[in-house]
Structure formats: structure tokens, C-alpha cells
PDB file of C-alpha atoms in Angstrom:
ATOM      1  CA  MET A   1     111.002 110.322 115.518  1.00 84.00           C
ATOM      2  CA  ALA A   2     113.108 107.183 115.152  1.00 95.00           C
ATOM      3  CA  GLU A   3     116.828 107.404 115.888  1.00 96.00           C
ATOM      4  CA  LEU A   4     119.367 105.266 114.049  1.00 98.00           C
ATOM      5  CA  GLN A   5     121.327 103.019 116.417  1.00 98.00           C
ATOM      6  CA  LYS A   6     123.519 101.023 114.042  1.00 97.00           C
ATOM      7  CA  SER A   7     123.941 100.191 110.371  1.00 98.00           C
ATOM      8  CA  ASN A   8     125.435  97.145 108.613  1.00 98.00           C
ATOM      9  CA  LYS A   9     125.767  96.599 104.879  1.00 98.00           C
ATOM     10  CA  MET A  10     124.534  93.259 103.543  1.00 98.00           C
ATOM     11  CA  PHE A  11     123.882  91.933 100.017  1.00 98.00           C
ATOM     12  CA  GLY A  12     124.277  95.445  98.638  1.00 98.00           C
ATOM     13  CA  GLY A  13     121.643  96.844 100.996  1.00 98.00           C
ATOM     14  CA  TRP A  14     121.622  97.955 104.619  1.00 98.00           C
ATOM     15  CA  ASN A  15     120.385  96.619 107.938  1.00 98.00           C
ATOM     16  CA  ARG A  16     119.550  99.672 110.024  1.00 98.00           C
ATOM     17  CA  ARG A  17     118.365  99.386 113.624  1.00 98.00           C
ATOM     18  CA  TYR A  18     116.305 102.216 115.112  1.00 98.00           C
ATOM     19  CA  SER A  19     114.827 103.170 118.459  1.00 98.00           C
ATOM     20  CA  HIS A  20     111.864 105.398 119.226  1.00 98.00           C
ATOM     21  CA  GLU A  21     109.548 106.268 122.074  1.00 98.00           C
ATOM     22  CA  SER A  22     106.302 104.389 121.621  1.00 98.00           C
ATOM     23  CA  ARG A  23     103.166 106.206 122.711  1.00 97.00           C
ATOM     24  CA  GLU A  24     101.168 103.001 122.343  1.00 97.00           C
ATOM     25  CA  LEU A  25     103.402 100.922 124.602  1.00 98.00           C
ATOM     26  CA  GLY A  26     104.739 103.632 126.905  1.00 98.00           C
ATOM     27  CA  CYS A  27     108.397 102.719 126.490  1.00 98.00           C
ATOM     28  CA  ALA A  28     111.332 102.852 124.096  1.00 98.00           C
ATOM     29  CA  MET A  29     111.095 100.315 121.276  1.00 98.00           C
ATOM     30  CA  THR A  30     113.563  99.074 118.719  1.00 98.00           C
ATOM     31  CA  PHE A  31     113.004  97.845 115.172  1.00 98.00           C
ATOM     32  CA  THR A  32     115.257  96.983 112.257  1.00 98.00           C
ATOM     33  CA  VAL A  33     114.778  97.773 108.577  1.00 98.00           C
ATOM     34  CA  PHE A  34     116.625  95.994 105.802  1.00 98.00           C
ATOM     35  CA  TYR A  35     116.796  98.318 102.827  1.00 98.00           C
ATOM     36  CA  PRO A  36     117.429  96.530  99.510  1.00 98.00           C
ATOM     37  CA  PRO A  37     119.742  98.191  96.984  1.00 98.00           C
ATOM     38  CA  ALA A  38     116.653  99.341  95.048  1.00 98.00           C
ATOM     39  CA  ALA A  39     115.818 101.689  97.927  1.00 98.00           C
ATOM     40  CA  GLU A  40     118.651 103.958  96.809  1.00 97.00           C
ATOM     41  CA  SER A  41     116.746 104.913  93.664  1.00 96.00           C
ATOM     42  CA  GLY A  42     113.106 104.942  94.779  1.00 96.00           C
ATOM     43  CA  LYS A  43     110.501 103.804  97.280  1.00 97.00           C
ATOM     44  CA  VAL A  44     110.244 100.065  97.856  1.00 98.00           C
ATOM     45  CA  PRO A  45     107.382  97.933  99.254  1.00 98.00           C
ATOM     46  CA  VAL A  46     107.745  96.377 102.690  1.00 98.00           C
ATOM     47  CA  ILE A  47     107.341  93.000 104.363  1.00 98.00           C
ATOM     48  CA  TYR A  48     106.723  93.004 108.109  1.00 98.00           C
ATOM     49  CA  TYR A  49     108.390  90.076 109.869  1.00 98.00           C
ATOM     50  CA  LEU A  50     107.009  89.204 113.323  1.00 98.00           C
ATOM     51  CA  SER A  51     109.269  87.139 115.569  1.00 98.00           C
ATOM     52  CA  GLY A  52     108.408  84.460 118.096  1.00 98.00           C
ATOM     53  CA  LEU A  53     108.627  83.912 121.832  1.00 98.00           C
ATOM     54  CA  THR A  54     111.802  85.226 123.547  1.00 98.00           C
ATOM     55  CA  CYS A  55     112.938  86.944 120.335  1.00 98.00           C
ATOM     56  CA  THR A  56     113.790  90.554 119.490  1.00 98.00           C
ATOM     57  CA  ASP A  57     113.993  92.363 116.157  1.00 98.00           C
ATOM     58  CA  GLU A  58     117.516  90.993 115.698  1.00 97.00           C
ATOM     59  CA  ASN A  59     116.716  87.267 115.462  1.00 97.00           C
ATOM     60  CA  VAL A  60     115.513  87.309 111.876  1.00 98.00           C
ATOM     61  CA  ILE A  61     118.113  89.894 110.901  1.00 98.00           C
ATOM     62  CA  GLN A  62     121.026  87.847 112.213  1.00 97.00           C
ATOM     63  CA  LYS A  63     119.880  84.246 111.706  1.00 97.00           C
ATOM     64  CA  SER A  64     117.621  83.906 108.671  1.00 98.00           C
ATOM     65  CA  GLY A  65     119.435  85.270 105.624  1.00 98.00           C
ATOM     66  CA  ILE A  66     116.157  86.850 104.550  1.00 98.00           C
ATOM     67  CA  GLN A  67     118.095  89.809 103.180  1.00 98.00           C
ATOM     68  CA  ARG A  68     119.508  87.924 100.182  1.00 98.00           C
ATOM     69  CA  LYS A  69     116.138  87.361  98.513  1.00 98.00           C
ATOM     70  CA  ALA A  70     114.788  90.719  99.705  1.00 98.00           C
ATOM     71  CA  ALA A  71     117.724  92.434  97.986  1.00 98.00           C
ATOM     72  CA  GLU A  72     117.055  90.488  94.801  1.00 98.00           C
ATOM     73  CA  GLU A  73     113.327  91.245  94.821  1.00 98.00           C
ATOM     74  CA  GLY A  74     113.689  94.905  95.811  1.00 98.00           C
ATOM     75  CA  VAL A  75     111.589  94.731  98.978  1.00 98.00           C
ATOM     76  CA  ALA A  76     112.341  96.016 102.468  1.00 98.00           C
ATOM     77  CA  ILE A  77     112.073  93.878 105.604  1.00 98.00           C
ATOM     78  CA  ILE A  78     110.621  95.494 108.731  1.00 98.00           C
ATOM     79  CA  ALA A  79     111.479  93.593 111.920  1.00 98.00           C
ATOM     80  CA  PRO A  80     109.835  94.937 115.108  1.00 98.00           C
ATOM     81  CA  ASP A  81     110.423  93.744 118.670  1.00 98.00           C
ATOM     82  CA  THR A  82     108.032  91.294 120.344  1.00 98.00           C
ATOM     83  CA  SER A  83     106.847  93.185 123.447  1.00 98.00           C
ATOM     84  CA  PRO A  84     107.315  96.284 125.571  1.00 98.00           C
ATOM     85  CA  ARG A  85     110.570  96.308 127.550  1.00 97.00           C
ATOM     86  CA  GLY A  86     111.917  98.153 130.566  1.00 95.00           C
ATOM     87  CA  LEU A  87     108.585  98.849 132.243  1.00 97.00           C
ATOM     88  CA  ASN A  88     109.444  96.689 135.282  1.00 96.00           C
ATOM     89  CA  ILE A  89     105.934  95.312 135.657  1.00 96.00           C
ATOM     90  CA  PRO A  90     105.820  92.760 138.525  1.00 95.00           C
ATOM     91  CA  GLY A  91     105.993  89.294 136.987  1.00 95.00           C
ATOM     92  CA  GLU A  92     106.930  90.475 133.486  1.00 97.00           C
ATOM     93  CA  SER A  93     110.022  88.237 133.338  1.00 97.00           C
ATOM     94  CA  ASP A  94     108.836  85.296 135.433  1.00 97.00           C
ATOM     95  CA  SER A  95     108.307  82.994 132.439  1.00 97.00           C
ATOM     96  CA  TRP A  96     109.618  82.851 128.887  1.00 97.00           C
ATOM     97  CA  ASP A  97     106.173  82.472 127.291  1.00 98.00           C
ATOM     98  CA  PHE A  98     104.397  85.401 128.956  1.00 98.00           C
ATOM     99  CA  GLY A  99     105.394  89.030 129.557  1.00 98.00           C
ATOM    100  CA  VAL A 100     108.665  90.355 128.144  1.00 98.00           C
ATOM    101  CA  GLY A 101     109.395  88.856 124.720  1.00 98.00           C
ATOM    102  CA  ALA A 102     105.898  87.377 124.581  1.00 98.00           C
ATOM    103  CA  GLY A 103     103.475  90.096 123.502  1.00 98.00           C
ATOM    104  CA  PHE A 104     101.360  87.743 121.340  1.00 98.00           C
ATOM    105  CA  TYR A 105     100.452  90.660 119.021  1.00 98.00           C
ATOM    106  CA  LEU A 106      97.263  91.536 120.891  1.00 98.00           C
ATOM    107  CA  ASN A 107      95.927  94.492 122.898  1.00 98.00           C
ATOM    108  CA  ALA A 108      95.822  93.451 126.540  1.00 98.00           C
ATOM    109  CA  THR A 109      92.745  94.417 128.538  1.00 98.00           C
ATOM    110  CA  GLN A 110      93.902  93.388 132.018  1.00 98.00           C
ATOM    111  CA  PRO A 111      95.121  96.433 134.008  1.00 98.00           C
ATOM    112  CA  THR A 112      98.522  94.982 134.938  1.00 98.00           C
ATOM    113  CA  TRP A 113      99.352  94.478 131.278  1.00 98.00           C
ATOM    114  CA  LYS A 114      97.801  97.649 129.876  1.00 97.00           C
ATOM    115  CA  ASN A 115     101.026  98.506 128.002  1.00 98.00           C
ATOM    116  CA  TRP A 116     101.013  95.214 126.116  1.00 98.00           C
ATOM    117  CA  ARG A 117      99.372  96.608 122.980  1.00 98.00           C
ATOM    118  CA  MET A 118     101.393  94.995 120.251  1.00 98.00           C
ATOM    119  CA  TYR A 119      98.388  94.673 117.935  1.00 98.00           C
ATOM    120  CA  ASP A 120      97.962  98.434 117.676  1.00 98.00           C
ATOM    121  CA  TYR A 121     101.718  98.964 117.711  1.00 98.00           C
ATOM    122  CA  ILE A 122     102.207  96.764 114.640  1.00 98.00           C
ATOM    123  CA  SER A 123      99.080  97.795 112.734  1.00 98.00           C
ATOM    124  CA  LYS A 124      98.983 101.517 113.558  1.00 98.00           C
ATOM    125  CA  GLU A 125     101.955 103.090 115.331  1.00 98.00           C
ATOM    126  CA  LEU A 126     104.856 101.464 113.515  1.00 98.00           C
ATOM    127  CA  PRO A 127     103.410 102.139 110.029  1.00 97.00           C
ATOM    128  CA  SER A 128     102.915 105.761 111.103  1.00 97.00           C
ATOM    129  CA  VAL A 129     106.567 105.972 112.144  1.00 97.00           C
ATOM    130  CA  LEU A 130     107.652 104.479 108.821  1.00 97.00           C
ATOM    131  CA  GLN A 131     105.761 107.089 106.814  1.00 95.00           C
ATOM    132  CA  SER A 132     108.661 109.469 107.364  1.00 94.00           C
ATOM    133  CA  PHE A 133     111.160 107.005 105.848  1.00 97.00           C
ATOM    134  CA  LYS A 134     111.537 108.314 102.309  1.00 96.00           C
ATOM    135  CA  GLU A 135     112.873 105.009 100.949  1.00 97.00           C
ATOM    136  CA  LEU A 136     109.814 102.979 101.985  1.00 98.00           C
ATOM    137  CA  ASP A 137     106.333 102.646 100.536  1.00 97.00           C
ATOM    138  CA  ALA A 138     104.723 101.537 103.801  1.00 94.00           C
ATOM    139  CA  SER A 139     101.286 101.617 102.161  1.00 94.00           C
ATOM    140  CA  ASN A 140     102.301  98.626 100.015  1.00 97.00           C
ATOM    141  CA  ALA A 141     102.921  95.952 102.623  1.00 98.00           C
ATOM    142  CA  ALA A 142     102.816  92.216 103.325  1.00 98.00           C
ATOM    143  CA  ILE A 143     103.161  90.388 106.634  1.00 98.00           C
ATOM    144  CA  MET A 144     104.882  87.192 107.767  1.00 98.00           C
ATOM    145  CA  GLY A 145     106.144  85.675 110.995  1.00 98.00           C
ATOM    146  CA  HIS A 146     107.455  82.675 112.911  1.00 98.00           C
ATOM    147  CA  SER A 147     105.748  80.749 115.742  1.00 98.00           C
ATOM    148  CA  MET A 148     104.112  83.390 117.977  1.00 98.00           C
ATOM    149  CA  GLY A 149     104.924  85.791 115.148  1.00 98.00           C
ATOM    150  CA  GLY A 150     103.224  83.459 112.687  1.00 98.00           C
ATOM    151  CA  HIS A 151     100.134  83.712 114.878  1.00 98.00           C
ATOM    152  CA  GLY A 152     100.513  87.492 114.743  1.00 98.00           C
ATOM    153  CA  ALA A 153     100.907  87.547 110.967  1.00 98.00           C
ATOM    154  CA  LEU A 154      97.806  85.414 110.429  1.00 98.00           C
ATOM    155  CA  THR A 155      95.598  87.371 112.815  1.00 98.00           C
ATOM    156  CA  LEU A 156      96.777  90.817 111.762  1.00 98.00           C
ATOM    157  CA  GLY A 157      96.567  89.853 108.109  1.00 98.00           C
ATOM    158  CA  LEU A 158      93.068  88.398 108.323  1.00 97.00           C
ATOM    159  CA  ARG A 159      91.718  91.298 110.366  1.00 97.00           C
ATOM    160  CA  ASN A 160      93.373  94.009 108.253  1.00 97.00           C
ATOM    161  CA  PRO A 161      93.287  92.976 104.589  1.00 96.00           C
ATOM    162  CA  GLN A 162      93.456  96.650 103.649  1.00 96.00           C
ATOM    163  CA  LEU A 163      96.930  96.859 105.234  1.00 97.00           C
ATOM    164  CA  TYR A 164      98.595  93.693 103.930  1.00 97.00           C
ATOM    165  CA  LYS A 165      98.575  92.313 100.375  1.00 96.00           C
ATOM    166  CA  SER A 166      99.638  88.792 101.413  1.00 97.00           C
ATOM    167  CA  ILE A 167     100.239  86.669 104.513  1.00 98.00           C
ATOM    168  CA  SER A 168     102.699  83.914 105.333  1.00 98.00           C
ATOM    169  CA  ALA A 169     103.945  82.071 108.390  1.00 98.00           C
ATOM    170  CA  PHE A 170     106.494  79.570 109.618  1.00 98.00           C
ATOM    171  CA  SER A 171     105.382  77.181 112.365  1.00 98.00           C
ATOM    172  CA  PRO A 172     102.497  79.444 113.445  1.00 98.00           C
ATOM    173  CA  ILE A 173     100.338  79.017 116.538  1.00 98.00           C
ATOM    174  CA  CYS A 174      97.215  78.574 114.431  1.00 98.00           C
ATOM    175  CA  ASN A 175      94.527  77.947 117.063  1.00 98.00           C
ATOM    176  CA  PRO A 176      95.778  79.585 120.289  1.00 98.00           C
ATOM    177  CA  ILE A 177      92.535  79.270 122.233  1.00 98.00           C
ATOM    178  CA  GLN A 178      92.987  75.486 122.014  1.00 98.00           C
ATOM    179  CA  VAL A 179      96.638  75.199 123.095  1.00 98.00           C
ATOM    180  CA  PRO A 180      98.664  75.861 126.285  1.00 98.00           C
ATOM    181  CA  TRP A 181     100.704  78.795 124.950  1.00 98.00           C
ATOM    182  CA  GLY A 182      97.623  80.624 123.802  1.00 98.00           C
ATOM    183  CA  GLN A 183      95.513  79.794 126.839  1.00 98.00           C
ATOM    184  CA  LYS A 184      98.202  81.088 129.193  1.00 98.00           C
ATOM    185  CA  ALA A 185      98.741  84.290 127.227  1.00 98.00           C
ATOM    186  CA  PHE A 186      95.096  85.046 126.512  1.00 98.00           C
ATOM    187  CA  SER A 187      93.900  84.447 130.063  1.00 98.00           C
ATOM    188  CA  GLY A 188      96.689  86.641 131.411  1.00 98.00           C
ATOM    189  CA  TYR A 189      96.346  89.482 128.946  1.00 98.00           C
ATOM    190  CA  LEU A 190      92.615  89.326 128.179  1.00 98.00           C
ATOM    191  CA  GLY A 191      90.967  87.728 131.210  1.00 98.00           C
ATOM    192  CA  ASP A 192      88.598  84.786 131.369  1.00 96.00           C
ATOM    193  CA  ASN A 193      86.030  85.746 128.703  1.00 95.00           C
ATOM    194  CA  GLN A 194      86.927  83.345 125.934  1.00 95.00           C
ATOM    195  CA  GLU A 195      84.683  85.146 123.457  1.00 95.00           C
ATOM    196  CA  GLU A 196      87.213  87.980 123.651  1.00 97.00           C
ATOM    197  CA  TRP A 197      89.990  85.564 122.800  1.00 98.00           C
ATOM    198  CA  LYS A 198      88.499  84.675 119.420  1.00 98.00           C
ATOM    199  CA  GLN A 199      89.494  88.008 117.834  1.00 98.00           C
ATOM    200  CA  TYR A 200      93.135  86.913 118.129  1.00 98.00           C
ATOM    201  CA  ASP A 201      92.727  83.323 116.956  1.00 98.00           C
ATOM    202  CA  ALA A 202      93.456  82.713 113.260  1.00 98.00           C
ATOM    203  CA  THR A 203      91.301  79.586 113.073  1.00 97.00           C
ATOM    204  CA  GLU A 204      88.333  81.500 114.431  1.00 97.00           C
ATOM    205  CA  LEU A 205      89.020  84.502 112.200  1.00 96.00           C
ATOM    206  CA  VAL A 206      89.294  82.582 108.946  1.00 96.00           C
ATOM    207  CA  GLN A 207      85.811  81.168 109.552  1.00 93.00           C
ATOM    208  CA  SER A 208      84.323  84.648 109.318  1.00 90.00           C
ATOM    209  CA  TYR A 209      86.721  86.221 106.819  1.00 93.00           C
ATOM    210  CA  SER A 210      84.839  88.312 104.267  1.00 87.00           C
ATOM    211  CA  GLY A 211      87.556  90.554 102.861  1.00 89.00           C
ATOM    212  CA  PRO A 212      89.132  90.585  99.400  1.00 92.00           C
ATOM    213  CA  PRO A 213      90.746  87.374  98.106  1.00 91.00           C
ATOM    214  CA  ARG A 214      93.864  86.650 100.098  1.00 92.00           C
ATOM    215  CA  SER A 215      96.707  84.189  99.531  1.00 92.00           C
ATOM    216  CA  ILE A 216      98.296  82.576 102.595  1.00 97.00           C
ATOM    217  CA  LEU A 217     101.476  80.467 102.638  1.00 98.00           C
ATOM    218  CA  ILE A 218     102.315  78.371 105.714  1.00 98.00           C
ATOM    219  CA  ASP A 219     105.344  76.133 106.217  1.00 98.00           C
ATOM    220  CA  VAL A 220     105.546  73.720 109.155  1.00 98.00           C
ATOM    221  CA  GLY A 221     108.214  71.108 109.874  1.00 98.00           C
ATOM    222  CA  THR A 222     107.040  67.543 110.455  1.00 98.00           C
ATOM    223  CA  ALA A 223     109.700  67.152 113.188  1.00 98.00           C
ATOM    224  CA  ASP A 224     108.610  70.302 115.030  1.00 98.00           C
ATOM    225  CA  ASP A 225     108.486  69.470 118.760  1.00 98.00           C
ATOM    226  CA  PHE A 226     105.533  71.854 119.182  1.00 98.00           C
ATOM    227  CA  LEU A 227     103.474  70.650 116.212  1.00 98.00           C
ATOM    228  CA  GLU A 228     100.838  68.553 117.947  1.00 97.00           C
ATOM    229  CA  LYS A 229     100.570  70.362 121.267  1.00 98.00           C
ATOM    230  CA  GLN A 230     100.928  74.032 120.337  1.00 98.00           C
ATOM    231  CA  LEU A 231     100.586  74.768 116.604  1.00 98.00           C
ATOM    232  CA  LYS A 232      97.493  72.948 115.236  1.00 98.00           C
ATOM    233  CA  PRO A 233      97.899  73.908 111.541  1.00 98.00           C
ATOM    234  CA  GLU A 234      95.372  71.220 110.628  1.00 98.00           C
ATOM    235  CA  ASN A 235      92.671  73.146 112.495  1.00 97.00           C
ATOM    236  CA  PHE A 236      93.396  76.273 110.484  1.00 97.00           C
ATOM    237  CA  ALA A 237      93.484  74.358 107.203  1.00 96.00           C
ATOM    238  CA  LYS A 238      90.109  72.719 107.910  1.00 95.00           C
ATOM    239  CA  ALA A 239      88.528  76.048 108.842  1.00 95.00           C
ATOM    240  CA  ALA A 240      89.965  77.769 105.776  1.00 94.00           C
ATOM    241  CA  ALA A 241      88.686  75.015 103.485  1.00 92.00           C
ATOM    242  CA  ALA A 242      85.239  74.966 105.074  1.00 89.00           C
ATOM    243  CA  HIS A 243      84.644  78.680 105.427  1.00 80.00           C
ATOM    244  CA  GLY A 244      87.227  80.605 103.425  1.00 63.00           C
ATOM    245  CA  GLY A 245      85.778  79.631 100.082  1.00 67.00           C
ATOM    246  CA  SER A 246      87.326  81.476  97.155  1.00 74.00           C
ATOM    247  CA  SER A 247      88.384  84.352  99.429  1.00 89.00           C
ATOM    248  CA  VAL A 248      91.202  82.442 101.152  1.00 93.00           C
ATOM    249  CA  LYS A 249      93.741  80.563  99.059  1.00 92.00           C
ATOM    250  CA  LEU A 250      95.826  78.565 101.558  1.00 96.00           C
ATOM    251  CA  GLN A 251      99.017  76.722 100.727  1.00 97.00           C
ATOM    252  CA  LEU A 252     100.018  74.619 103.763  1.00 98.00           C
ATOM    253  CA  ARG A 253     103.325  72.832 103.245  1.00 98.00           C
ATOM    254  CA  MET A 254     104.455  70.159 105.706  1.00 98.00           C
ATOM    255  CA  GLN A 255     108.229  70.027 105.333  1.00 98.00           C
ATOM    256  CA  ASP A 256     109.594  66.568 106.070  1.00 98.00           C
ATOM    257  CA  GLY A 257     112.119  66.302 108.894  1.00 98.00           C
ATOM    258  CA  TYR A 258     112.350  70.005 109.709  1.00 98.00           C
ATOM    259  CA  ASP A 259     111.960  71.390 113.233  1.00 98.00           C
ATOM    260  CA  HIS A 260     110.858  74.682 114.800  1.00 98.00           C
ATOM    261  CA  SER A 261     114.183  76.500 114.523  1.00 98.00           C
ATOM    262  CA  TYR A 262     115.757  79.107 112.272  1.00 98.00           C
ATOM    263  CA  PHE A 263     117.565  76.249 110.507  1.00 98.00           C
ATOM    264  CA  PHE A 264     114.102  75.374 109.157  1.00 98.00           C
ATOM    265  CA  MET A 265     112.954  78.933 108.627  1.00 97.00           C
ATOM    266  CA  SER A 266     116.111  79.969 106.742  1.00 98.00           C
ATOM    267  CA  THR A 267     115.761  76.973 104.403  1.00 98.00           C
ATOM    268  CA  PHE A 268     112.432  78.180 103.012  1.00 98.00           C
ATOM    269  CA  VAL A 269     112.581  81.928 103.599  1.00 98.00           C
ATOM    270  CA  ASP A 270     113.357  82.695  99.953  1.00 98.00           C
ATOM    271  CA  ASP A 271     110.040  81.109  98.961  1.00 98.00           C
ATOM    272  CA  HIS A 272     108.180  83.393 101.354  1.00 98.00           C
ATOM    273  CA  VAL A 273     109.918  86.555 100.192  1.00 98.00           C
ATOM    274  CA  ALA A 274     109.200  85.670  96.566  1.00 98.00           C
ATOM    275  CA  PHE A 275     105.553  84.913  97.460  1.00 98.00           C
ATOM    276  CA  HIS A 276     105.139  88.348  99.019  1.00 98.00           C
ATOM    277  CA  ALA A 277     107.113  90.162  96.339  1.00 98.00           C
ATOM    278  CA  LYS A 278     104.722  88.828  93.690  1.00 97.00           C
ATOM    279  CA  ALA A 279     101.732  90.207  95.592  1.00 96.00           C
ATOM    280  CA  LEU A 280     103.416  93.522  96.347  1.00 97.00           C
ATOM    281  CA  LYS A 281     104.590  94.112  92.811  1.00 91.00           C
ATOM    282  CA  GLY A 282     101.158  93.239  91.520  1.00 85.00           C
ATOM    283  CA  ALA A 283      99.827  96.079  93.696  1.00 55.00           C
ATOM    284  CA  GLN A 284     102.137  98.671  92.176  1.00 43.00           C
TER     285      GLN A 284
END
């Protein structure tokens, strides 16, 4: 049972932040829902927004302005946290890109990090919690994210096409097994068997995608400091073109002069909400 922590009206709808005890993660978790005005008169579809390294559920809620277009389109925004918190695991806060705030949307297999099961939390437990929210049609969902959350959106979306009608990402870590952020996280959470890593790598996953046709929108800034070393969108685009065939329709937009920040994300967020709303409304 989720408990309401606070509520703020915005663009005719409501940001409502909840907490609940997560069985999957073994700790209390928070998430925020933006309810559009349309939720007052019937169930609305949902867009999951996955945040990046060091973030919580509040980053997108407070910085992006995503609510304006969501209110217009009549879709809810679901913003979960990025990792377990409060477990006091030795080393959990030693670095900003591993541990607390850095769950990487996977199910850890290493004993120390056994509670880091954000993949199952996002794909199974949180949707189950949302089933009791009478305003939401959690069965009609899309997924998007930023940076580490863009990685999560791509991998969750490609592996679970039955759960998400569309996928989009800002500045995603597209090929984590080939970059320092991913290598650090995957070796720590999953161990040294790199074959195990591939199930959480979007570039690897798109090569074997065999689900229903799926549209993917990705925006990346050309002035992103992490573009060459950490993101590798060109690897994902090549794999999608070579192996996705007619099943994966990728739109990769390189936005001139933009960086990795929420200044960039907020500039193009309306496009992403409209992209998902089209897919979600087509499913109704």
C-alpha cells in the first residue's frame, strides 16, 4: 500500500509523491505520479520516466516541465527512484556512479548488492502497486528516461514489448558493456561474466529483438560531455539498422549545441510526451 507524502497542483493536474515498502528491494521507496486533469474523469495511460545517475524521483518532476504536455495529452507520468536507499550496505555511497542513486535498472547477482533489483522493481513491483490507483490505466504504458535512465528505458522496453507501447530516451547509455560507466556497474552488480552483461545492453538487445514493431525516439546533444566516452548512440543506431529490420523504427536526433543537462531535456520533452501519447492513444 502506497502512502501519499505530498501533493502539488500543476497545469491543472497534480504531482503526488508516495512512499511504500518494497518487497523486491527490501526498503522503503518513493515515487511520484503526475495526474493530468483528465484523470479526474477516467483512467489515463501512463509514461514511466527513469532518471539518471545521482537522481531521485523528484528531478524530472521539479526540473523538466514534463507536466505541461502530459496535462495537454491526458497522460500520467510515473517517476520512480533510481536505487534502494537506507540499507547501509558497506560501500553503497563511496562513488556517485555506483550504489545509491545508481541502480542501472538491472537485477544484481552479486551477494553484496542483492537488494539492487531495479529491473524487477520497475517492470513488476511498481506496476503492481499502481494497479490500485483508480485514475491510472497501468496496462497501457510507455517508457522513457535520461542518461542511465535512458539505458533503462531502452533495455526494459526492448525486453518487455508487452509492457510498453513505445520507447524514448535522452542522452542514453546505449552500449554500456563498452563504456566505463557500464563496465563499472555491471562488474560490480553482475560479476565478471560478460555474457551476463548483454541482457542489460540495448545495443546487444536490439540485435536479437523479435517482438512486435516498436518505435524508438532518442535525442542526444552534440555538446554532451559524455557523448563519445559514455553514450555511444552510433553503436545502437548501427545495430538497429543492421538487425532491427522493420521491427525497430529508430529516430535518432542529434541536437546541435545541447549538453547532457535538464536544460537540454526540458527543451525537447514535449516531443517525447507527444510521441508516447500517440502510441498510447492508438492502443486504446
